[in-house]
Coordinates of C-alpha atoms in Angstrom, one line a residue:
X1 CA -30.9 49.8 3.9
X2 CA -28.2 52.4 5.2
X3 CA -28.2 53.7 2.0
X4 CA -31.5 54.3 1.5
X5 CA -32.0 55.9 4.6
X6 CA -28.9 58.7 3.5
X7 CA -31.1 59.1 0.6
X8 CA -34.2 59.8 2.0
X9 CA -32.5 61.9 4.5
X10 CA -30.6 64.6 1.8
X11 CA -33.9 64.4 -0.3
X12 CA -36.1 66.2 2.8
X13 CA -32.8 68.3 3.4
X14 CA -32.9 69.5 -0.2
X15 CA -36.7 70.3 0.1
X16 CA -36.6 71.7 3.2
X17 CA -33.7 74.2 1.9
X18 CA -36.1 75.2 -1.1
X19 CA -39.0 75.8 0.8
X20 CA -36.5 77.7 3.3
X21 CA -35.1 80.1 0.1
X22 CA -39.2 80.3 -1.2
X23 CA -40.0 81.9 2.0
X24 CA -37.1 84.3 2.1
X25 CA -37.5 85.3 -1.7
X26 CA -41.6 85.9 -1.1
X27 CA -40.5 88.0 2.0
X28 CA -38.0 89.9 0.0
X29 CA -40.1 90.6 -3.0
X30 CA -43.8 90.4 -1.5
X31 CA -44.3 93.7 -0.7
X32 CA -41.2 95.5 -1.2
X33 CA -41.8 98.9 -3.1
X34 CA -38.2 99.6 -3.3
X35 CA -36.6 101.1 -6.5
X36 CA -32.8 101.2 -7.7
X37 CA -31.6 104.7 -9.9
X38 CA -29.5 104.4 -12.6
X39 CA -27.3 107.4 -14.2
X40 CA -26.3 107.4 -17.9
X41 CA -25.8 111.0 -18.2
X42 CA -28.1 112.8 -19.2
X43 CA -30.4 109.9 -18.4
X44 CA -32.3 109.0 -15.9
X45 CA -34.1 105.6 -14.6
X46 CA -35.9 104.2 -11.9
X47 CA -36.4 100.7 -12.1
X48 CA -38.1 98.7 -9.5
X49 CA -35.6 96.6 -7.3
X50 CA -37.8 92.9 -8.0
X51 CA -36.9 94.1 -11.2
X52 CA -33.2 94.2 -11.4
X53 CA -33.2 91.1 -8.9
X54 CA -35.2 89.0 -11.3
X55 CA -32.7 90.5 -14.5
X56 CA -29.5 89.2 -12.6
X57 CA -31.1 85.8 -11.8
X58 CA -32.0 85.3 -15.2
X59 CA -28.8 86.9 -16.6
X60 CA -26.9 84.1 -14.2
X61 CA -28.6 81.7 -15.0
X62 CA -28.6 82.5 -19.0
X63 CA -24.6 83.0 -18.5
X64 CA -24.4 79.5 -17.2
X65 CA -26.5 78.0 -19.6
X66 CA -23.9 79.4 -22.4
X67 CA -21.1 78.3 -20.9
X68 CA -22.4 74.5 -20.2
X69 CA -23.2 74.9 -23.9
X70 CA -19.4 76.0 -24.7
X71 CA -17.9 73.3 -22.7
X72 CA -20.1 70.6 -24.2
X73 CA -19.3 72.0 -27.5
X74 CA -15.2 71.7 -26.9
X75 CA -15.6 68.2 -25.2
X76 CA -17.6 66.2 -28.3
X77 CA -14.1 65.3 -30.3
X78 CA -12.9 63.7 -26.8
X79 CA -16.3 62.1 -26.5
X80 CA -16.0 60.8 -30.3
X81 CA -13.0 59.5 -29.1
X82 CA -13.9 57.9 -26.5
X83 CA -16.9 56.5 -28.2
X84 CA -14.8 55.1 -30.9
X85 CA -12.0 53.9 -28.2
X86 CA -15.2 51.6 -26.4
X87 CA -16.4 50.4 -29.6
X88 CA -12.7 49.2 -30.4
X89 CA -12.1 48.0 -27.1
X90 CA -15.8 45.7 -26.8
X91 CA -14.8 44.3 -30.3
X92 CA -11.7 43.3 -29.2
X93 CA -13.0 41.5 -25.8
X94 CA -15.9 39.6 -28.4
X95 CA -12.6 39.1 -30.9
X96 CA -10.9 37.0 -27.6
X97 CA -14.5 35.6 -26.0
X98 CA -14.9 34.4 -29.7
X99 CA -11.5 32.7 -29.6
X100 CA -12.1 30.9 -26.0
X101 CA -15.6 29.6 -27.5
X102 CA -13.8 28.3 -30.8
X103 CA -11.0 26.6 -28.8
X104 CA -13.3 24.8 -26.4
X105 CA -15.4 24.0 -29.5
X106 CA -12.6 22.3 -30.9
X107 CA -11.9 24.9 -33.8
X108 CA -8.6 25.6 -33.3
X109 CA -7.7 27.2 -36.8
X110 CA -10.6 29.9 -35.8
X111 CA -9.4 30.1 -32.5
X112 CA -6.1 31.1 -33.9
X113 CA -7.3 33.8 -36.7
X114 CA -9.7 35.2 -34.0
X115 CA -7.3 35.5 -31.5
X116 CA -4.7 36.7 -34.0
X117 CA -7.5 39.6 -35.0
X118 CA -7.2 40.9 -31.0
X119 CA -3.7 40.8 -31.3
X120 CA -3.5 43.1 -34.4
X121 CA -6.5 45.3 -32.9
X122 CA -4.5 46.2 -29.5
X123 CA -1.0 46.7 -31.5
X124 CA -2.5 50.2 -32.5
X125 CA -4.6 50.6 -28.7
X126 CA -1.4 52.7 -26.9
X127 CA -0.4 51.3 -23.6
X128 CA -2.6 52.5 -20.9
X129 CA -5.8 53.9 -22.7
X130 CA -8.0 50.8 -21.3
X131 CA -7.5 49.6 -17.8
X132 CA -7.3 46.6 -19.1
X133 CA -6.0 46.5 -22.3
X134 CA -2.3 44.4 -21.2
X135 CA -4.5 41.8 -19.6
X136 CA -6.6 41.3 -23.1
X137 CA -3.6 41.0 -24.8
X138 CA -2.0 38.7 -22.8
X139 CA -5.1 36.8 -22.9
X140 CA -5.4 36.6 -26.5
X141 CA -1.4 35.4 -27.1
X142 CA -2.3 32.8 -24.6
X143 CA -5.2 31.7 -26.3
X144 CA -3.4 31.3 -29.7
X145 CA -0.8 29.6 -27.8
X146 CA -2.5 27.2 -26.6
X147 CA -4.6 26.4 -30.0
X148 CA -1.2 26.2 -31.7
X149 CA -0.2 23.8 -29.3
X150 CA -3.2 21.1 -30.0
X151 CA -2.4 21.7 -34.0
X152 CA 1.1 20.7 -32.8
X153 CA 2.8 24.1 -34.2
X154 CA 5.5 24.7 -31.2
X155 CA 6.9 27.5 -33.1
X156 CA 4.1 29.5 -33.0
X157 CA 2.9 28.2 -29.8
X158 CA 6.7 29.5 -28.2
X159 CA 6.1 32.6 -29.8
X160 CA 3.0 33.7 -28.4
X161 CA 4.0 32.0 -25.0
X162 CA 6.8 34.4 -25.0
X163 CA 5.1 37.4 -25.9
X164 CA 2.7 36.5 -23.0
X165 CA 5.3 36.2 -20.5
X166 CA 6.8 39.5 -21.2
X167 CA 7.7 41.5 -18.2
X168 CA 5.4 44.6 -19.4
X169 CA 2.2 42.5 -19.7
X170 CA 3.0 40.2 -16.6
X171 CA 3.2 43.2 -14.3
X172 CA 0.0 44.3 -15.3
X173 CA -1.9 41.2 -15.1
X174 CA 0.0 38.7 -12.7
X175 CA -2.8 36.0 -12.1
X176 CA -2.8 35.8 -16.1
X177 CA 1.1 35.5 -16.1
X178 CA 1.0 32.6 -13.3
X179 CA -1.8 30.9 -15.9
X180 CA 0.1 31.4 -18.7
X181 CA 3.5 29.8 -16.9
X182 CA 1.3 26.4 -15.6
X183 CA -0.2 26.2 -19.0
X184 CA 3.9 26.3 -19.7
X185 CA 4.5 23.9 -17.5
X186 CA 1.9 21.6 -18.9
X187 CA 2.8 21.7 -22.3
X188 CA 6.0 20.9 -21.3
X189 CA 5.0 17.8 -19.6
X190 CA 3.2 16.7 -22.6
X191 CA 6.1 17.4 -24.8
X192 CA 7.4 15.2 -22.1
X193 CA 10.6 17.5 -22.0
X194 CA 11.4 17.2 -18.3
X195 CA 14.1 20.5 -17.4
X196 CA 12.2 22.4 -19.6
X197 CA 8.7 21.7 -17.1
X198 CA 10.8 22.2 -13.7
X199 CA 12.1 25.7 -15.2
X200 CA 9.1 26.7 -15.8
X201 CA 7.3 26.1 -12.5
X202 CA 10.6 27.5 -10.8
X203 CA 9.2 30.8 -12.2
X204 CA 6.0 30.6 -10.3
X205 CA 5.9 32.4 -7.2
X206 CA 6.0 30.5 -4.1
X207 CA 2.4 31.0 -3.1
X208 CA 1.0 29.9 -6.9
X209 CA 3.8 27.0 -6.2
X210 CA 1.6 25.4 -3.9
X211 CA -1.8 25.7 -5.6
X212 CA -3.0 21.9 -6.5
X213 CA -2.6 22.6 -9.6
X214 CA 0.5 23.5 -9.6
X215 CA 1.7 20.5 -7.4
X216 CA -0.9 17.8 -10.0
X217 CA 2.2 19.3 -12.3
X218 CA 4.7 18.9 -10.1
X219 CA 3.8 15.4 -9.6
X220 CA 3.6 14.8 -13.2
X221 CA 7.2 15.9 -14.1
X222 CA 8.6 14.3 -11.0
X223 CA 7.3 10.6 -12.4
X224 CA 8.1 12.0 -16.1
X225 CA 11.9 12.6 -15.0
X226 CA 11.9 9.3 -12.8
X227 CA 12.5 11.2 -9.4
X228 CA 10.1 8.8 -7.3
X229 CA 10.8 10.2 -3.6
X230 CA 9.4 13.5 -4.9
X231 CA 6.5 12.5 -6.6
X232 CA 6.1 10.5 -3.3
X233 CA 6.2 13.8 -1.3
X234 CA 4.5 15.7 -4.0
X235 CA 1.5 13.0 -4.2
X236 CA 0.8 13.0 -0.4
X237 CA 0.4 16.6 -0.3
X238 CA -2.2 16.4 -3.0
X239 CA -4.1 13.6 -0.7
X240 CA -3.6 16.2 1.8
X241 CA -5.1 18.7 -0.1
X242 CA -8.0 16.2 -1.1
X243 CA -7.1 16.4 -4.7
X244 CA -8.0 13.2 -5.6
X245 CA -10.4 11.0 -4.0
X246 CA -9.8 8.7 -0.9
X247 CA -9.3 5.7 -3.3
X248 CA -7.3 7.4 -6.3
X249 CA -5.2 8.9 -3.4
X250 CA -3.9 5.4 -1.7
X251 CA -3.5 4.0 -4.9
X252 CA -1.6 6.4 -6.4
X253 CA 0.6 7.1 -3.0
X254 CA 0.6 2.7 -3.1
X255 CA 2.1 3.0 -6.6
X256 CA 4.6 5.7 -5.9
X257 CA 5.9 3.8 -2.9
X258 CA 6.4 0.5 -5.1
X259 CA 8.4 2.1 -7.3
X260 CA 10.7 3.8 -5.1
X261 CA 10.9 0.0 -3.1
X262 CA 11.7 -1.5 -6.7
X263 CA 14.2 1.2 -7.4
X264 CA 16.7 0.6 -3.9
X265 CA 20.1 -0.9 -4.9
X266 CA 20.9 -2.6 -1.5
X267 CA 19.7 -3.6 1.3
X268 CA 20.5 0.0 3.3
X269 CA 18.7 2.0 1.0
X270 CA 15.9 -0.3 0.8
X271 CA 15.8 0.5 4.7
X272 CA 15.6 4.3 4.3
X273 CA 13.1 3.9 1.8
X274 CA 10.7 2.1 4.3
X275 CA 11.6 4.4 7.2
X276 CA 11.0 7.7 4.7
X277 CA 7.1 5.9 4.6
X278 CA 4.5 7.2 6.9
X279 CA 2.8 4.6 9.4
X280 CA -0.6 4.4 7.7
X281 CA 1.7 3.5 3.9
X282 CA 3.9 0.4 6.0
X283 CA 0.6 -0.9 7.1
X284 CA -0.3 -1.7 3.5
X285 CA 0.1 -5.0 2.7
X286 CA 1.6 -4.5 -0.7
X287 CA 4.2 -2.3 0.5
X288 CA 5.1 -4.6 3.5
X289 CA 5.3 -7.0 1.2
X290 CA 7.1 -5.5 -2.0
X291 CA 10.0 -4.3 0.5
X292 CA 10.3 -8.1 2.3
X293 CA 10.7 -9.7 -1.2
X294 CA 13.2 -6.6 -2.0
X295 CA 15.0 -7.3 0.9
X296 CA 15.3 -10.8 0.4
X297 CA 16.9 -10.4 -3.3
X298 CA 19.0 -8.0 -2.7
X299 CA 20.9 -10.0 0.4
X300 CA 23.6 -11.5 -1.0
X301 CA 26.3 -12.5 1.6
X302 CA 25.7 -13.9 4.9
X303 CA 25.7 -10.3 7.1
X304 CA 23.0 -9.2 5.0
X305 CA 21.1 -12.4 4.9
X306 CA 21.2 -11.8 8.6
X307 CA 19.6 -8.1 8.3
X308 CA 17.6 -8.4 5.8
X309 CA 15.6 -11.9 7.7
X310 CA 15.5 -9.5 10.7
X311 CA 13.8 -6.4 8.6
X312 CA 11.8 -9.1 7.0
X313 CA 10.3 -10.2 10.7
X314 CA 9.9 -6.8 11.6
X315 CA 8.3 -5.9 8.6
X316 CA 5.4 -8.9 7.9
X317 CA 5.2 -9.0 11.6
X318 CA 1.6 -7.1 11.3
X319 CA 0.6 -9.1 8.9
X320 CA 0.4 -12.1 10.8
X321 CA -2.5 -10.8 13.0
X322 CA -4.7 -9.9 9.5
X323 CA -3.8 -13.3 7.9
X324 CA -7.3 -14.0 7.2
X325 CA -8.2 -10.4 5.7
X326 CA -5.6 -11.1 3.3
X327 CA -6.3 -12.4 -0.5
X328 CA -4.9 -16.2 -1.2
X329 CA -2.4 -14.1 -3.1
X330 CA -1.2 -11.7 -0.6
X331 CA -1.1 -14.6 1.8
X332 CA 0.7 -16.7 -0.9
X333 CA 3.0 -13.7 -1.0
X334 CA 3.7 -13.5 2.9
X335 CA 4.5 -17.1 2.9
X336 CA 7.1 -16.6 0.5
X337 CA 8.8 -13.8 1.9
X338 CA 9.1 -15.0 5.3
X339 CA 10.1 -18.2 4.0
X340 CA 13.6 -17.3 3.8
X341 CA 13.9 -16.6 7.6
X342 CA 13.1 -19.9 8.5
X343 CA 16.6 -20.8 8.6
X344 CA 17.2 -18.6 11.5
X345 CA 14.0 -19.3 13.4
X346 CA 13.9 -20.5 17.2
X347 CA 11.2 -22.3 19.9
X348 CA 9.4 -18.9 20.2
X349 CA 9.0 -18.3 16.2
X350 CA 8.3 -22.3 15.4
X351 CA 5.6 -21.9 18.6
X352 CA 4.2 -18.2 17.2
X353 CA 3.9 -20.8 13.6
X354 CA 1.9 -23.4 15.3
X355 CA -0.4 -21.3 17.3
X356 CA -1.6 -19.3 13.9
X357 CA -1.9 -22.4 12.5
X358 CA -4.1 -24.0 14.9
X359 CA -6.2 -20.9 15.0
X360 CA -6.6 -21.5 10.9
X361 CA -6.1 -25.3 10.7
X362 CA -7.4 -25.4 7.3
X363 CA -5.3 -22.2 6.0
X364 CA -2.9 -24.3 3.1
X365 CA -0.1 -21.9 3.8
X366 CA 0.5 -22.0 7.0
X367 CA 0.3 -25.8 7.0
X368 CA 3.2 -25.0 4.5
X369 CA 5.2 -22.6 6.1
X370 CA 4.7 -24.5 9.8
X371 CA 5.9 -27.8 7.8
X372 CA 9.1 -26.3 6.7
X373 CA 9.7 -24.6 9.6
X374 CA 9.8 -28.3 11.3
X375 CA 12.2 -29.1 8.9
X376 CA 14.4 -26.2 9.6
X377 CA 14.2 -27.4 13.2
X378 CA 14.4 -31.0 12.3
X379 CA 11.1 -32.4 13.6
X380 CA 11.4 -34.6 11.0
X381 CA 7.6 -36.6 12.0
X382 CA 5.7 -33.0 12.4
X383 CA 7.3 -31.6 9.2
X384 CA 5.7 -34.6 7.2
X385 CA 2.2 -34.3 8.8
X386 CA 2.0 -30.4 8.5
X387 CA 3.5 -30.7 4.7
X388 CA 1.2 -33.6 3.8
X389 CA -1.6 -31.6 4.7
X390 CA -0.8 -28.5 2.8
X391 CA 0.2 -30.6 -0.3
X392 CA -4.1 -31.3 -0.3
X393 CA -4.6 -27.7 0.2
X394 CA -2.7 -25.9 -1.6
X395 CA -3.5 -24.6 -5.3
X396 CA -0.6 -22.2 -5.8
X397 CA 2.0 -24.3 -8.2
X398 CA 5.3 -22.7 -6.9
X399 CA 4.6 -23.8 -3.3
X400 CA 3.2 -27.0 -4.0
X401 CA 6.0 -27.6 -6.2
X402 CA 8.3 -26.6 -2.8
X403 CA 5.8 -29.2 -0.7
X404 CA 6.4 -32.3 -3.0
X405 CA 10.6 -31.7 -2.9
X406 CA 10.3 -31.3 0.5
X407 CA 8.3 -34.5 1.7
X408 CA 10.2 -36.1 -1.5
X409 CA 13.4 -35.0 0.8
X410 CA 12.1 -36.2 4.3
X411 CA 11.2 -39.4 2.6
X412 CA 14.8 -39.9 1.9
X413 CA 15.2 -39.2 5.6
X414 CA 13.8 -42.3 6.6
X415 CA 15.3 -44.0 3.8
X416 CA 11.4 -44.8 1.8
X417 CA 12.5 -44.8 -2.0
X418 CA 9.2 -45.9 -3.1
X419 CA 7.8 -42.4 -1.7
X420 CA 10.6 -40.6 -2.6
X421 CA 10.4 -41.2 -5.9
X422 CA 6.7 -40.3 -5.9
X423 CA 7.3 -37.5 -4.5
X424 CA 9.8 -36.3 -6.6
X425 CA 7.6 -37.5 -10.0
X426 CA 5.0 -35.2 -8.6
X427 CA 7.3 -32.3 -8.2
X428 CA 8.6 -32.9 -11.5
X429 CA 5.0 -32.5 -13.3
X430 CA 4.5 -29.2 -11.5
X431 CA 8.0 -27.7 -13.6

C-alpha cells in the first residue's frame, strides 16, 4: 500500500514539474520579439531568439539520440553473449530438473546420462559467470551420485560424491554440501560400513549435527556398530524432537533399553544401566522386568545373590501395585523374577504376599508365589493350601511344573508317599 502511495506521489511531482517548465517556456517564447546577431565576416544574420532556442533543443536532443544509438550499437556482442550465456545456463538447470524427475521415476540410467550432460555443459561455463553456476554443479554430481548408488556402482558413485564435496563448490553452496555429506552418511549406513558413516557425519557442522535427520542417521550407525547407550541417547532426542510418533518412540526407546540390559556383564553394570534410564523408561514393565531376570543370572556367588535379590525388590516393587494391569505373561514374568528372593524374605514381605493375594484371591500366581513363600518360611499347612490352589489355576507349564515338585516335596514332609508320588508323576508329565 506504501508503495503505491510513493508512486502516486512522484507521478503528480513529475506532472506538476512539466506543467511548471510549460509555463516558463510559454512565458519565455510567448511574446518575446527578441533576435540574436551572428557575424561570419562579411556576413550578416539576425535570427530570431525562439529560433536558436528551439535549434539547440533539437540539436540536444538529436545529439543524444546518436549517442544512445552508438552505445546500443557497441553493447549488442555483450548482449549476444549474454543471450547465449541464459540460453546455456536454462538448458543446463532443465538438463538437472530432468535428472531429479528420472531418478524419482526410477530411471536411473537417464538420470545418470542427463545429469552427466550438466556436468559436461558447466565444464566450459568459467567459474563465476552465473550466480549460481557451483550450486548446479554440485547438484548435478550429487544427483548422479546418488543414481549410481541404486545401480550399485560405488565407483562412480565415490567419484561424483567427491567432486561434490570439493572445497570450491562447498563454499559456494553450503546447504548443498551438508546434503550431499548426509546423503554420505546414508549410503554409508546402507553399505553398512560403520567408521566410514561416523566420519562422515563428523564433517557436518555442529548446527546441521543436530537436525533430525542427521540424528535418524546417527541412530542408525550407533545400532549398525552395536554402541547401544548412544543409540539410547540418540533415540530419546529424536522422541524429543517428535520424530517419530508417541508409540514408534516408546517402542523403539523400549527396544534400545533391552538391548543395553541384555548386553551388561555383571551385576554392577547391570546397575548403571538401570540408573543411566530415565523414570518414565524404569516404569515400563518390560524393562523392570528384563533387568530383574538380568540380575538374577548374572548373580553367581552369595554377595551378589544378596544384591542382586535387593535390586530385584527394589526394582518390581511398582509392579506389585499394577498386578492386575499386567498381561498373564508379564505377571508370569514377575512371579519368576521375584521368586528367587523368597529365600531372603521376612514377616513384613510374607504379610505384603498375603495381603495382594487376598485382594486377588483368584490370581494363580500369587497363590503360587504366596505358597512358596510359606515354604521358605516353613508354614508347612499354608504352603500346601496356597500351592493346591494355584496348581488349579495355573496354565503356565514352567510354574505348574514348580507347583507339583513343591507339594510333591511338602508331601514328603508329612511323610504321605501315596501323594508324593502323585505329585511327582504329575510333575514328570509336565517335562
Amino acid at each position: 500500500m506504501s508503495a503505491r502511495v510513493g508512486g502516486a506521489m512522484r507521478s503528480v511531482f513529475w506532472l506538476l514539474g512539466l506543467a511548471a517548465l510549460a509555463v516558463a517556456l510559454a512565458l519565455l517564447v510567448g511574446h518575446n520579439e527578441s533576435t540574436l546577431t551572428l557575424f561570419w565576416p562579411p556576413y550578416r544574420f539576425d535570427v530570431s531568439f525562439n529560433f536558436v532556442l528551439f535549434c539547440l533543443i533539437a540539436g540536444f536532443l538529436l545529439l543524444y539520440a546518436a549517442l544512445r544509438a552508438l552505445a546500443l550499437l557497441r553493447d549488442l556482442p555483450s548482449q549476444a553473449q549474454r543471450w547465449r550465456s541464459q540460453q546455456v545456463e536454462r538448458s543446463v538447470v532443465g538438463m538437472v530438473m530432468d535428472a531429479l524427475s528420472l531418478q524419482l521415476a526410477g530411471r536411473f540410467v537417464r538420470a545418470q546420462a542427463s545429469a552427466q550432460q550438466a556436468i559436461d555443459q558447466l565444464s566450459h561455463v568459467p567459474p563465476g559467470q552465473w550466480p549460481r553456476r557451483d550450486q548446479l554443479q554440485l547438484l548435478a554430481h550429487l544427483l548422479l551420485a546418488e543414481s549410481a548408488q541404486a545401480l550399485q556402482n560405488r565407483e562412480r558413485r565415490d567419484d561424483n560424491l567427491n567432486a561434490a564435496l570439493s572445497p570450491k563448490l562447498s563454499k559456494s553452496a553450503p546447504d548443498a554440501h551438508e546434503g550431499a555429506l548426509l546423503r554420505a552418511v546414508r549410503w554409508a549406513v546402507e553399505d553398512r560400513d560403520a567408521d566410514a558413516a561416523r566420519s562422515r557425519l563428523a564433517e557436518l557442522p555442529q548446527g546441521a549435527g543436530r537436525r533430525i535427520q542427521a540424528l535418524r542417521l546417527r541412530l542408525r550407525i550407533a545400532r549398525l556398530g552395536g554402541a547401544t547407550t548412544e543409540a539410547l541417547e540418540t533415540a530419546r532426542l529424536l522422541a524429543k524432537h517428535r520424530a517419530f510418533s508417541p508409540e514408534a518412540s516408546r517402542s523403539i526407546v523400549r527396544g534400545l533399553a533391552l538391548d543395553a540390559l541384555r548386553e551388561a556383564h555383571d551385576l554392577a553394570q547391570l546397575v548403571d544401566v538401570w540408573s543411566g534410564l530415565d523414570a518414565s523408561e524404569r516404569a515400563m514393565p518390560e524393562l523392570a522386568l528384563a533387568a530383574a531376570r538380568r540380575a538374577n543370572r548374572l548373580a553367581v556367588s552369595e554377595s551378589e545373590r544378596a544384591e542382586a535379590n535387593t535390586r530385584v525388590r527394589d526394582w518390581l516393587e511398582p509392579l506389585w501395585d499394577k498386578l492386575e494391569s499386567l498381561d498373564p505373561t508379564q505377571q508370569c514374568s514377575l512371579v519368576l523374577a521375584a521368586e528367587p528372593g523368597l529365600v531372603e524374605i521376612d514377616a513384613a514381605g510374607l504379610a505384603r504376599l498375603e495381603y495382594l493375594q487376598r485382594q486377588s484371591p483368584q490370581n494363580g500366581f500369587l497363590q503360587y508365589l504366596t505358597g512358596q513363600a510359606c515354604m521358605e518360611r516353613q508354614l508347612w499347612g499354608k504352603a500346601a493350601q496356597m500351592l493346591g490352589m494355584a496348581s488349579h489355576g495355573l496354565a503356565d507349564p514352567a510354574l505348574l511344573r514348580r507347583t507339583w515338585r513343591a507339594l510333591a516335596l511338602l508331601a514328603e514332609e508329612r511323610e504321605d508317599t501315596d501323594a508324593a508320588q502323585a505329585a511327582w508323576k504329575r510333575a514328570a508329565l509336565l517335562d
